Short mmCIF file of C-alpha atoms and ligand atoms in Angstrom, two decimals:
data_model
loop_
_atom_site.label_atom_id
_atom_site.label_comp_id
_atom_site.label_asym_id
_atom_site.label_seq_id
_atom_site.Cartn_x
_atom_site.Cartn_y
_atom_site.Cartn_z
CA MET A 17 0.16 -0.02 -0.17
CA PRO A 18 2.36 2.53 -0.99
CA GLY A 19 1.62 6.24 -0.15
CA SER A 20 -0.56 5.34 2.86
CA LYS A 21 1.43 6.43 6.13
CA VAL A 22 0.49 3.40 7.98
CA ALA A 23 0.96 0.40 5.73
CA ARG A 24 -0.07 -2.82 7.46
CA PRO A 25 0.17 -6.52 5.96
CA ARG A 26 -2.93 -7.86 4.39
CA LEU A 27 -4.75 -10.02 6.77
CA ASP A 28 -6.00 -12.46 3.89
CA GLN A 29 -2.29 -13.80 3.72
CA PRO A 30 -2.58 -17.75 4.18
CA PHE A 31 -0.56 -17.85 7.32
CA VAL A 32 -2.36 -14.92 9.14
CA ILE A 33 -4.58 -16.38 11.94
CA GLY A 34 -6.24 -13.21 13.30
CA ALA A 35 -5.73 -9.44 14.02
CA ILE A 36 -4.98 -7.07 16.76
CA ASP A 37 -6.74 -3.84 16.54
CA THR A 38 -4.74 -0.60 16.91
CA PRO A 39 -5.68 3.15 16.07
CA PHE A 40 -3.13 2.73 13.48
CA GLY A 41 -4.65 -0.41 11.70
CA GLU A 42 -5.21 -3.97 12.07
CA VAL A 43 -1.90 -5.55 13.06
CA PRO A 44 -1.92 -9.17 11.51
CA VAL A 45 -1.45 -11.99 14.08
CA ILE A 46 0.48 -14.90 13.01
CA PRO A 47 1.60 -18.30 14.86
CA ALA A 48 4.98 -19.42 15.32
CA ALA A 49 4.66 -22.86 14.42
CA LEU A 50 4.94 -23.76 10.74
CA THR A 51 1.73 -25.35 8.83
CA ARG A 52 2.05 -28.04 6.37
CA ALA A 53 1.33 -25.57 3.73
CA ASP A 54 4.47 -23.40 4.82
CA ARG A 55 6.70 -26.48 4.72
CA VAL A 56 5.62 -27.89 1.52
CA GLY A 57 6.09 -24.10 0.32
CA GLY A 58 9.46 -24.08 1.60
CA TYR A 59 10.36 -27.44 -0.11
CA LYS A 60 9.29 -26.23 -3.63
CA VAL A 61 11.23 -23.05 -3.06
CA ARG A 62 14.23 -24.92 -2.43
CA TRP A 63 14.07 -26.75 -5.91
CA GLY A 64 13.91 -23.44 -7.63
CA ILE A 65 9.92 -23.14 -7.99
CA GLY A 66 8.64 -19.56 -7.36
CA ARG A 67 11.54 -18.60 -6.06
CA TYR A 68 11.10 -14.95 -6.72
CA THR A 69 7.36 -14.82 -5.72
CA TYR A 70 7.78 -16.45 -2.44
CA THR A 71 6.98 -13.42 -0.29
CA VAL A 72 5.07 -11.87 2.40
CA ASP A 73 3.77 -8.59 3.01
CA PRO A 74 6.41 -6.25 4.28
CA GLY A 75 5.33 -4.60 8.02
CA LEU A 76 4.38 -5.42 11.24
CA TYR A 77 3.36 -8.84 12.51
CA ALA A 78 2.08 -9.97 15.96
CA LEU A 79 3.64 -13.66 16.65
CA GLY A 80 1.58 -14.89 19.59
CA ALA A 81 0.29 -12.39 21.98
CA PRO A 82 2.86 -9.31 22.18
CA ASP A 83 2.26 -6.35 24.30
CA ASP A 84 4.44 -3.05 24.50
CA ARG A 85 7.45 -5.07 26.22
CA SER A 86 7.61 -7.69 23.91
CA PRO A 87 10.82 -7.89 21.63
CA VAL A 88 10.66 -6.42 18.15
CA LEU A 89 12.74 -8.59 15.69
CA VAL A 90 13.34 -7.44 12.14
CA SER A 91 13.23 -10.14 9.11
CA ALA A 92 13.01 -10.06 5.31
CA ASN A 93 9.95 -10.49 3.08
CA TYR A 94 11.09 -13.72 1.97
CA LYS A 95 8.89 -16.05 3.23
CA LEU A 96 11.79 -18.65 3.90
CA SER A 97 13.43 -15.90 5.89
CA PHE A 98 10.26 -14.98 7.73
CA ASP A 99 9.25 -18.88 8.26
CA ALA A 100 13.17 -19.53 9.65
CA LEU A 101 12.32 -16.79 12.25
CA ARG A 102 8.69 -17.89 13.28
CA ARG A 103 9.53 -21.41 13.61
CA GLU A 104 11.98 -20.39 16.38
CA LEU A 105 9.61 -18.65 18.49
CA VAL A 106 7.53 -21.44 19.93
CA GLY A 107 5.74 -20.33 22.76
CA ARG A 108 6.81 -16.94 22.63
CA ASP A 109 5.34 -13.57 21.85
CA ALA A 110 7.06 -10.94 19.78
CA TRP A 111 6.56 -8.55 17.33
CA ILE A 112 7.99 -9.20 13.92
CA LEU A 113 9.01 -6.38 11.45
CA VAL A 114 9.01 -7.39 7.99
CA LEU A 115 11.23 -5.22 5.62
CA ASP A 116 10.79 -5.02 1.78
CA THR A 117 13.72 -7.03 0.44
CA ARG A 118 11.94 -7.91 -2.83
CA GLY A 119 11.55 -11.46 -1.52
CA ILE A 120 15.34 -11.91 -0.89
CA ASN A 121 16.83 -13.35 2.40
CA VAL A 122 18.24 -11.37 4.82
CA TRP A 123 22.16 -11.64 3.78
CA CYS A 124 21.93 -11.19 0.10
CA ALA A 125 19.42 -8.12 0.56
CA ALA A 126 21.91 -6.55 3.13
CA GLY A 127 24.54 -7.10 0.18
CA LYS A 128 22.42 -5.00 -2.12
CA GLY A 129 21.16 -2.57 0.53
CA THR A 130 17.54 -3.09 0.18
CA PHE A 131 17.75 -4.70 3.63
CA GLY A 132 19.04 -1.50 4.53
CA THR A 133 18.97 1.57 7.04
CA ASP A 134 16.62 3.71 5.01
CA GLU A 135 14.28 0.70 4.75
CA LEU A 136 14.34 -0.07 8.42
CA VAL A 137 13.85 3.73 9.61
CA ARG A 138 10.93 3.85 6.99
CA ARG A 139 9.37 0.62 8.36
CA ILE A 140 9.77 1.59 12.09
CA GLU A 141 7.78 4.89 10.83
CA SER A 142 5.49 3.20 8.79
CA ALA A 143 4.39 0.70 11.54
CA GLU A 144 4.17 3.34 14.15
CA LEU A 145 6.32 1.10 16.19
CA SER A 146 6.64 3.74 18.89
CA PHE A 147 3.03 3.61 19.84
CA MET A 148 3.23 -0.28 19.86
CA VAL A 149 5.94 -0.89 22.03
CA SER A 150 7.12 1.21 25.09
CA HIS A 151 10.97 -0.03 25.06
CA ASN A 152 13.45 1.51 22.25
CA ILE A 153 15.20 -1.85 20.74
CA VAL A 154 15.06 -3.46 17.56
CA VAL A 155 16.88 -6.80 16.93
CA VAL A 156 18.15 -6.91 13.47
CA PRO A 157 19.43 -10.14 12.28
CA GLN A 158 23.37 -9.94 12.06
CA LEU A 159 23.65 -10.86 8.64
CA GLY A 160 21.35 -7.91 8.16
CA ALA A 161 24.54 -5.60 9.15
CA PRO A 162 26.28 -5.16 6.03
CA GLY A 163 23.23 -2.84 4.99
CA VAL A 164 22.32 -1.42 8.24
CA ASN A 165 23.94 1.43 9.83
CA GLY A 166 23.11 0.69 13.47
CA PRO A 167 24.34 4.14 14.75
CA ALA A 168 22.49 5.96 12.03
CA VAL A 169 19.12 4.34 13.00
CA ARG A 170 19.84 5.32 16.55
CA ARG A 171 20.16 8.95 15.29
CA ASP A 172 17.02 8.98 13.07
CA THR A 173 14.63 7.19 15.16
CA ARG A 174 14.28 6.62 18.76
CA PHE A 175 15.10 3.11 18.41
CA ARG A 176 18.56 1.25 18.88
CA VAL A 177 19.81 -1.57 16.60
CA VAL A 178 20.55 -4.75 18.64
CA TYR A 179 22.26 -6.97 16.57
CA GLY A 180 20.77 -10.57 16.79
CA PRO A 181 22.64 -14.21 16.06
CA VAL A 182 23.37 -15.15 12.72
CA ARG A 183 21.13 -18.09 13.32
CA ALA A 184 17.72 -17.85 13.92
CA THR A 185 17.91 -21.23 16.02
CA ASP A 186 20.25 -19.32 18.22
CA LEU A 187 17.43 -16.72 19.01
CA PRO A 188 15.76 -18.29 21.82
CA ALA A 189 19.00 -18.24 24.06
CA PHE A 190 19.95 -15.08 22.64
CA LEU A 191 16.37 -13.35 23.85
CA ASP A 192 16.96 -15.67 27.31
CA ALA A 193 20.49 -14.43 27.93
CA GLY A 194 19.11 -10.62 27.99
CA MET A 195 19.87 -10.18 24.26
CA ARG A 196 23.54 -11.00 24.35
CA ALA A 197 25.11 -13.36 21.83
CA THR A 198 27.72 -15.55 22.46
CA PRO A 199 30.83 -15.22 20.10
CA GLU A 200 29.86 -18.72 18.60
CA MET A 201 26.48 -17.04 17.57
CA ARG A 202 28.03 -14.52 15.79
CA ARG A 203 29.98 -16.68 13.53
CA VAL A 204 28.97 -17.98 10.31
CA ARG A 205 29.48 -21.43 9.50
CA PHE A 206 29.37 -23.34 6.27
CA THR A 207 28.15 -27.19 7.62
CA ALA A 208 27.89 -30.12 5.73
CA ARG A 209 24.10 -29.59 6.29
CA ASP A 210 24.03 -26.04 4.87
CA ARG A 211 26.14 -27.17 1.71
CA ALA A 212 23.89 -30.27 1.02
CA VAL A 213 20.47 -27.70 1.02
CA LEU A 214 22.62 -25.79 -1.59
CA VAL A 215 23.29 -28.84 -3.92
CA PRO A 216 19.98 -28.87 -5.79
CA VAL A 217 19.95 -24.88 -6.38
CA GLU A 218 23.40 -24.85 -7.45
CA ALA A 219 22.86 -28.32 -9.96
CA VAL A 220 19.59 -26.76 -11.29
CA ASN A 221 21.51 -23.46 -11.89
CA GLU A 222 24.48 -25.14 -13.76
CA LEU A 223 22.02 -27.73 -15.64
CA ALA A 224 21.88 -25.85 -18.52
CA ILE A 225 25.49 -25.07 -19.34
CA ALA A 226 25.99 -29.12 -18.84
CA ALA A 227 23.08 -29.42 -21.29
CA TRP A 228 24.57 -27.61 -23.89
CA VAL A 229 27.97 -29.09 -23.35
CA ALA A 230 26.47 -32.36 -23.85
CA LEU A 231 24.60 -31.21 -27.22
CA ALA A 232 28.24 -29.83 -28.63
CA GLY A 233 29.58 -33.06 -27.36
CA VAL A 234 27.12 -35.06 -29.54
CA LEU A 235 27.30 -33.11 -32.42
CA LEU A 236 31.36 -33.21 -32.47
CA SER A 237 31.17 -36.95 -31.98
CA GLY A 238 30.11 -37.52 -35.57
CA ILE A 239 33.45 -36.05 -36.85
CA GLY A 240 35.84 -38.53 -37.89
CA PRO A 241 37.22 -40.36 -41.20
CA GLY A 242 34.51 -39.76 -44.12
CA TRP A 243 34.04 -36.21 -42.43
CA TYR A 244 30.80 -37.01 -40.66
CA SER A 245 28.84 -39.88 -39.80
CA LEU A 246 25.68 -39.86 -37.68
CA ALA A 247 26.22 -43.70 -36.66
CA ARG A 248 29.52 -42.67 -35.06
CA ALA A 249 27.99 -39.61 -33.60
CA LEU A 250 25.23 -41.94 -31.84
CA GLU A 251 27.73 -44.44 -31.02
CA ARG A 252 29.80 -41.76 -28.76
CA ALA A 253 27.29 -39.78 -28.23
CA PRO A 254 26.37 -41.60 -24.57
CA ILE A 255 30.00 -41.05 -23.38
CA ALA A 256 29.87 -37.37 -24.70
CA VAL A 257 26.56 -36.79 -22.42
CA LEU A 258 27.73 -38.88 -19.47
CA THR A 259 30.90 -36.85 -19.47
CA ALA A 260 29.16 -33.49 -19.25
CA PHE A 261 26.67 -34.39 -16.52
CA ALA A 262 29.36 -36.38 -14.54
CA ALA A 263 31.24 -32.92 -14.46
CA LEU A 264 28.41 -31.24 -13.43
CA LEU A 265 27.89 -33.72 -10.77
CA ALA A 266 31.51 -33.62 -9.54
CA GLY A 267 31.84 -29.76 -9.40
CA THR A 268 28.09 -29.02 -8.06
CA ALA A 269 27.34 -31.92 -5.58
CA LEU A 270 30.39 -33.94 -4.93
CA ALA A 271 33.00 -30.91 -4.44
CA PRO A 272 30.27 -28.90 -2.48
CA LEU A 273 29.80 -31.72 -0.02
CA ALA A 274 33.20 -32.79 0.05
CA LEU A 275 34.66 -29.07 0.42
CA PRO A 276 36.52 -29.22 3.64
CA TRP A 277 38.08 -32.68 2.85
CA LEU A 278 39.31 -31.47 -0.84
CA PRO A 279 42.83 -30.15 -1.11
CA GLY A 280 43.72 -26.19 -2.06
CA ARG A 281 41.94 -23.26 -0.73
CA MET A 282 40.61 -22.37 -4.10
CA PHE A 283 37.19 -23.57 -4.97
CA SER A 284 38.45 -24.78 -8.79
CA THR A 285 41.37 -26.37 -7.15
CA LYS A 286 38.96 -28.24 -4.89
CA GLY A 287 36.58 -28.79 -8.16
CA ALA A 288 39.43 -29.97 -10.10
CA VAL A 289 39.99 -32.84 -7.62
CA ALA A 290 36.75 -33.67 -7.41
CA GLY A 291 36.33 -33.97 -11.14
CA ALA A 292 39.58 -36.12 -11.36
CA LEU A 293 38.21 -38.43 -8.74
CA THR A 294 35.21 -38.67 -10.47
CA ALA A 295 36.88 -39.45 -13.91
CA ALA A 296 38.88 -41.87 -12.36
CA ALA A 297 35.94 -43.90 -10.66
CA GLY A 298 34.07 -43.66 -13.84
CA LEU A 299 36.49 -44.64 -16.22
CA GLY A 300 37.44 -47.29 -13.95
CA ILE A 301 33.98 -48.44 -13.95
CA ALA A 302 33.60 -48.29 -17.67
CA SER A 303 36.67 -50.14 -18.43
CA LEU A 304 35.58 -52.90 -16.01
CA ALA A 305 32.31 -53.14 -17.87
CA GLY A 306 34.30 -53.72 -20.84
CA LEU A 307 33.99 -50.66 -22.52
CA ALA A 308 36.81 -49.88 -24.87
CA LEU A 309 37.91 -46.14 -25.49
CA SER A 310 40.90 -45.09 -27.56
CA PRO A 311 43.74 -43.21 -25.52
CA ALA A 312 42.68 -39.61 -27.28
CA ALA A 313 38.86 -40.08 -25.95
CA LEU A 314 39.97 -41.19 -22.90
CA ALA A 315 42.16 -38.31 -22.32
CA ALA A 316 39.35 -36.04 -23.47
CA VAL A 317 36.87 -37.48 -21.01
CA ALA A 318 39.26 -36.97 -18.22
CA LEU A 319 40.60 -33.79 -19.05
CA PHE A 320 36.80 -32.54 -19.47
CA MET A 321 35.76 -33.66 -16.36
CA VAL A 322 38.57 -31.94 -14.49
CA ALA A 323 38.20 -28.54 -16.20
CA GLY A 324 34.47 -28.57 -16.09
CA ALA A 325 34.04 -29.32 -12.52
CA SER A 326 36.81 -27.12 -11.86
CA PHE A 327 34.74 -24.56 -13.32
CA GLY A 328 31.25 -25.72 -11.58
CA THR A 329 32.98 -25.32 -8.02
CA MET A 330 34.21 -21.85 -8.65
CA ASN A 331 30.92 -20.80 -9.25
CA PHE A 332 29.98 -22.40 -5.59
CA THR A 333 32.12 -19.25 -4.50
CA GLY A 334 28.99 -17.24 -4.42
CA THR A 335 26.98 -20.01 -2.46
CA SER A 336 29.49 -20.19 0.36
CA THR A 337 29.73 -18.07 3.24
CA TYR A 338 33.23 -17.02 3.40
CA THR A 339 34.97 -15.80 0.24
CA SER A 340 35.93 -12.34 -0.53
CA LEU A 341 35.36 -10.42 -4.01
CA HIS A 342 39.16 -9.69 -4.22
CA GLY A 343 39.85 -13.37 -3.30
CA VAL A 344 37.60 -14.71 -6.18
CA GLU A 345 39.05 -12.19 -8.83
CA LYS A 346 42.40 -13.60 -7.93
CA GLU A 347 41.19 -17.22 -8.04
CA MET A 348 39.63 -16.60 -11.47
CA ARG A 349 42.69 -14.71 -12.88
CA VAL A 350 44.66 -18.03 -11.97
CA ALA A 351 41.82 -20.85 -12.75
CA MET A 352 40.06 -19.50 -15.84
CA PRO A 353 42.64 -19.80 -18.18
CA LEU A 354 43.57 -23.30 -17.15
CA GLN A 355 40.00 -24.18 -17.25
CA ILE A 356 39.43 -22.80 -20.80
CA ALA A 357 42.86 -24.37 -21.98
CA GLY A 358 41.53 -27.49 -20.63
CA ALA A 359 38.22 -27.50 -21.91
CA VAL A 360 39.64 -26.51 -25.60
CA LEU A 361 42.21 -29.37 -25.59
CA ALA A 362 39.55 -31.74 -24.27
CA THR A 363 37.36 -30.65 -27.22
CA ALA A 364 40.14 -31.30 -29.60
CA LEU A 365 41.22 -34.55 -28.10
CA TRP A 366 37.28 -35.86 -28.53
CA ILE A 367 37.33 -34.82 -31.86
CA ALA A 368 40.72 -36.46 -32.55
CA GLY A 369 38.98 -39.66 -30.79
CA GLY A 370 36.73 -39.95 -34.26
CA TRP A 371 40.10 -41.09 -36.00
CA PHE A 372 41.98 -42.77 -33.12
CA MET B 2 36.27 -31.57 10.25
CA PRO B 3 39.05 -29.35 8.62
CA GLU B 4 38.50 -25.56 8.92
CA LEU B 5 37.20 -23.94 5.91
CA ARG B 6 39.55 -20.88 4.89
CA TYR B 7 39.76 -18.79 1.96
CA LEU B 8 42.96 -17.35 0.55
CA GLU B 9 45.20 -14.97 2.77
CA ASP B 10 46.50 -11.65 1.88
CA VAL B 11 43.96 -10.64 -0.44
CA VAL B 12 41.53 -8.55 1.22
CA THR B 13 41.02 -4.54 1.02
CA LEU B 14 40.22 -4.31 4.87
CA GLU B 15 41.82 -1.48 6.68
CA PHE B 16 41.63 -0.24 10.23
CA ASP B 17 42.61 2.92 11.73
CA VAL B 18 43.05 2.36 15.57
CA GLU B 19 43.67 6.16 15.90
CA LYS B 20 39.98 6.67 15.16
CA CYS B 21 38.53 3.75 16.71
CA THR B 22 36.27 4.89 20.16
CA GLY B 23 35.89 1.31 21.13
CA CYS B 24 32.22 1.02 20.51
CA GLN B 25 32.34 -2.59 19.74
CA PHE B 26 30.13 -2.35 16.85
CA CYS B 27 32.75 -4.19 14.40
CA THR B 28 32.90 -6.96 16.97
CA TRP B 29 29.30 -7.62 16.78
CA VAL B 30 28.60 -7.34 13.38
CA CYS B 31 31.46 -9.42 11.76
CA PRO B 32 30.37 -12.97 10.67
CA HIS B 33 33.93 -14.20 10.75
CA GLY B 34 35.76 -13.00 14.12
CA VAL B 35 37.99 -10.69 12.51
CA PHE B 36 37.74 -7.99 15.07
CA ALA B 37 37.84 -8.42 18.58
CA MET B 38 38.32 -5.69 21.75
CA ASP B 39 41.59 -5.08 22.92
CA GLY B 40 41.24 -3.17 25.91
CA ASN B 41 39.52 0.14 25.20
CA ARG B 42 39.81 -0.19 21.51
CA ALA B 43 39.18 -2.85 18.67
CA LYS B 44 42.13 -4.75 16.85
CA VAL B 45 42.07 -6.74 13.71
CA VAL B 46 42.73 -10.21 15.17
CA ASP B 47 41.92 -12.50 12.15
CA ARG B 48 42.43 -10.06 8.89
CA GLY B 49 42.49 -13.48 6.44
CA ALA B 50 39.26 -14.41 7.78
CA CYS B 51 37.51 -11.02 6.40
CA MET B 52 35.17 -11.51 3.20
CA GLU B 53 34.51 -8.06 2.57
CA CYS B 54 30.97 -8.11 3.31
CA GLY B 55 31.11 -4.28 4.90
CA ALA B 56 29.22 -4.91 7.87
CA CYS B 57 32.05 -3.64 10.36
CA GLN B 58 32.70 -0.24 7.84
CA ILE B 59 28.95 0.78 7.80
CA ASN B 60 28.50 0.32 11.52
CA CYS B 61 31.49 2.06 12.53
CA ALA B 62 30.29 5.58 13.27
CA PHE B 63 33.97 6.98 13.49
CA ASP B 64 35.59 5.91 10.17
CA ALA B 65 37.95 3.69 11.30
CA ILE B 66 37.34 0.85 9.19
CA HIS B 67 37.47 0.98 5.30
CA VAL B 68 37.10 -2.11 3.08
CA GLN B 69 36.05 -1.91 -0.76
CA ARG B 70 33.09 -4.47 -0.19
CA GLY B 71 31.71 -6.64 -2.56
CA THR B 72 30.04 -10.30 -3.08
CA GLY B 73 32.66 -13.02 -3.72
CA CYS B 74 30.97 -14.73 -6.26
CA ALA B 75 32.69 -15.97 -9.33
CA ALA B 76 29.34 -15.75 -11.64
CA ALA B 77 28.63 -12.20 -10.41
CA ILE B 78 31.94 -11.46 -11.40
CA ILE B 79 31.66 -12.93 -15.05
CA ALA B 80 28.12 -11.23 -15.35
CA SER B 81 29.87 -7.86 -14.46
CA TRP B 82 32.20 -8.30 -17.50
CA PHE B 83 29.15 -8.61 -19.52
CA ASN B 84 26.88 -5.69 -18.13
CA GLY B 85 29.91 -3.62 -17.49
CA GLY B 86 28.61 -3.09 -13.95
CA LYS B 87 29.60 -3.69 -10.73
CA VAL B 88 29.91 -7.04 -9.13
CA SER B 89 26.85 -7.70 -7.62
CA CYS B 90 24.18 -10.39 -6.96
CA GLY B 91 22.17 -11.42 -9.65
CA PRO B 92 22.69 -11.63 -13.57
CA THR B 93 21.76 -8.02 -13.86
CA GLY B 94 23.06 -6.54 -10.74
CA ASP B 95 19.85 -4.82 -9.51
CA ALA B 96 17.99 -5.16 -6.24
CA ASP B 97 15.56 -7.36 -7.84
CA SER B 98 17.61 -10.30 -8.72
CA GLU B 99 18.92 -12.80 -6.80
CA GLY B 100 21.12 -14.21 -9.44
CA ALA B 101 23.22 -17.37 -9.07
CA CYS B 102 23.09 -17.85 -5.37
CA GLY B 103 19.82 -18.54 -5.45
CA GLU B 104 18.74 -19.86 -2.09
CA THR B 105 22.20 -19.18 -0.55
CA PRO B 106 23.74 -20.04 2.72
CA LYS B 107 22.34 -17.55 3.56
CA GLY B 108 18.78 -18.83 3.49
CA SER B 109 19.06 -22.07 5.33
CA GLY B 110 18.66 -21.51 8.94
CA CYS B 111 19.73 -17.57 9.08
CA CYS B 112 17.25 -15.01 10.18
S1 SF4 C 4 32.88 -0.08 14.96
FE1 SF4 C 4 34.66 1.28 14.76
S2 SF4 C 4 34.88 2.71 16.65
FE2 SF4 C 4 33.57 1.06 17.24
S3 SF4 C 4 35.04 -0.39 17.93
FE3 SF4 C 4 35.06 -0.96 15.78
S4 SF4 C 4 36.42 0.10 15.06
FE4 SF4 C 4 36.13 1.22 16.83
S1 SF4 C 5 34.09 -6.53 6.25
FE1 SF4 C 5 32.84 -8.17 7.00
S2 SF4 C 5 34.13 -9.96 7.32
FE2 SF4 C 5 35.35 -8.57 6.71
S3 SF4 C 5 35.83 -7.49 8.96
FE3 SF4 C 5 34.48 -6.55 8.16
S4 SF4 C 5 32.63 -7.41 8.83
FE4 SF4 C 5 34.04 -8.89 9.02
#
């Protein structure tokens, strides 16, 4: 409801279960516990279905039965962020102040500045927060800090920003400790579980690249003595397709999952090793199964898996929680010429494999 | 599990201890424990862990911290070569696109 001063979220959103009447409009009431519909929605969005429209209305919500002393917790209007916060607050009462981040999670939105100082100040005002609570604290998730100038919020409103923990799961302990976070709560991790959740997203993101590579591989497979032969293309195509998708799997699934145990600090190194291991395993199985590949084709397959997986894993830098811009730039300067050379050489060898 | 660490000696983080008033904000916002208090002032204790997110700089009211913030994302850097823009999440780098990171770490369990 742009334009109107008090913009309350709509009451007809599916997760709203009631309303609190105030002189400044009705504040929607939401339960802490997630419903089946909430969970199904979250599952779908992890596979990329409707990701950009998985939103809630920005503004103030009442979780449970908050009063003027209840804490105010700030979140983003990406429903997954909103739900991650909700489900940790079972048995508690709180105000949830949702910023308009255009359906993007807190950390990414903070990086862009949509989860930011101006938006927070605007929402504090448009939600009439001063009227709703008697204290002066807004709890902002720590990962929102890259977008929020805490001292400036204090200057521009009567509210003080207290940075909450990185993970919503630590919120109960943080609140119970009088809004104090332990050093552990302030650290971002990148656990096996975090990485596993990201694998489908990453694999789907790069699926198109693998499909194009597979198609190119199939087309090139027909080249050989007598210039082009469809029969030869069809005969060699399965290996080309398998190679493209094995590289994808090695780079976007195996390497992310095995990240801490793969050697090197650069993601491209870790990916190259994952590609080499996958190639060794795949070619080993193929030879046991009695598949005879020419030396040139063998080298092409192995080389492409190393280069392709290296590139795939390098793209995982953006998904990780600990890479810096200048670090990734350095990594790319080193790795990309090698990846490109590897892919070109692999292509040449694959074509040569039509003869030898 | 071995610790995950990225490259050392690459980040642009600069800290001017003379300007620091010891307000502690940087120690609260940094997700990688780069800052710690040392008496009445902050101190950089683990520069190599910095990911250039910029949280410390924007929350330091005393201009004691400078960092060229950005997204440590290869896909975003590649996208920036084509649109000539700055490195930012999303294929177009605008505020509405989430881009390559999709759900991100970032979404699994964080607020
Ligand atoms: S935020 Fe700035 S002034 Fe405050 S402790 Fe850190 S460096 Fe010092
Ligand atoms: S830029 Fe981010 S990671 Fe680096 S020191 Fe500042 S808060 Fe920590």
